[in-house]
Phi, psi and omega in degrees: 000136175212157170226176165232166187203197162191091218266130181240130178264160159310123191280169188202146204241142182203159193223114180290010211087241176303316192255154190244088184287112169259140166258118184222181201018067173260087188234161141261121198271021173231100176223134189207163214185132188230128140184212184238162163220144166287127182222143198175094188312156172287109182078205201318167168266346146286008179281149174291319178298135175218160174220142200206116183271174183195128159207148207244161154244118158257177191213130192209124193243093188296154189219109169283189105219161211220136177234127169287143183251039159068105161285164172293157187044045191185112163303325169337170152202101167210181205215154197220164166215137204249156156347269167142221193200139165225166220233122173246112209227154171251132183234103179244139185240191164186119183249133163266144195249158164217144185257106176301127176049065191005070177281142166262044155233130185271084160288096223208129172212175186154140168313164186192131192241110187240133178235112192245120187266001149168169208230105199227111187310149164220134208260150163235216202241051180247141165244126186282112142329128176258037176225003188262159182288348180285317162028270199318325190285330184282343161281333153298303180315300183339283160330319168324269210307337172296329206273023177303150165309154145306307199240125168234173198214124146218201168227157182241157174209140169193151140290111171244179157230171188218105201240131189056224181236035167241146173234128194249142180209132167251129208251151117241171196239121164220148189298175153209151289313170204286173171242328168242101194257314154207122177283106204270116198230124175063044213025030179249165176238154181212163208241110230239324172046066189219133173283174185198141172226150166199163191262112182208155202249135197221161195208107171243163166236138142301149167216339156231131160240117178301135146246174178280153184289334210227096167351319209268311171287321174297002183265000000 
């Protein structure tokens, strides 16, 4: 199973110590997902009801920018763009599914449990004076992206269809817990509490399939 998508965070306004940072598009324009899934009716092998486990290794390539909203005593007013980071993750879900009016169109929802097995800054081929004003944004970004969770908790809804033993499914995803919960910048903590949702095209195959034991019921 792999999907491609396109993940977004909530935007958001935060105050840093001095600078008062608005965070926007704080997106990845790259996301993708590889793994297996379970899939196994409820009751009978002829119920419209399923249940369908799934687990992924994903991927997210974050992109910030930091914009000065002009702090008191610094004139400056200009907007940055950071490397960004990339983001290596484990996704374990679980849906419960219903094939509405026995259909090969798929109804599904269910929790998801995300684990980010690494997190890797990325430089770009600029050398920062550390007497220069941009500085301090490069130590925030840095302080962003550390403060991501290991663990996060959301959920999926989606439609799909089933033609043969490929499933074709359109998802979305939104957190119930933060993806950014708190940052820690210069030994002060600030608290960023910003979510993230996305839209992915998610594409499977069966390669085994049970079959039924019992004649009667397969009739």
């Amino acid at each position: 199973m792999g999907s491609y998508g396109h993940y977004k965070f909530n935007p958001a306004e935060r105050q840093f110590g001095q600078y008062q940072l608005h965070i926007y598009g704080v997106e990845p324009l790259d996301m993708w997902r590889f793994g297996v899934f379970a899939r196994t009716s409820l009751g009978k092998p002829t119920s419209p009801w399923f249940v369908q486990a799934e687990l992924d290794r994903s991927g997210r390539n974050a992109h910030a920018q930091l914009e000065n909203l002009t702090p008191a005593g610094n004139s400056l007013d200009f907007t940055i763009s950071s490397p960004g980071a990339r983001i290596r993750r484990y996704d374990l879900a679980v849906l419960l599914g219903v094939r509405p009016l026995r259909s090969s169109v798929r109804l599904l929802a269910g929790p998801v449990v995300s684990y980010m097995s690494r997190r890797e800054l990325l430089r770009d081929n600029y050398t920062w004076d550390s007497r220069g004003p941009f500085t301090p944004y490069r130590r925030i970004e840095e302080a962003f992206y550390r403060g991501f969770n290991r663990v996060t908790v959301g959920y999926q809804v989606g439609v799909g269809v089933e033609f043969w033993r490929v499933s074709l499914d359109l998802r979305r995803e939104n957190n119930l817990t933060p993806v950014v919960g708190q940052v820690r910048y210069e030994g002060a903590t600030y608290r960023a509490n910003l979510t993230g949702n996305l839209w992915m095209l998610t594409l499977g195959a069966r390669v085994w399939e049970k079959g039924p034991t019992d004649k009667k019921e397969a009739n």
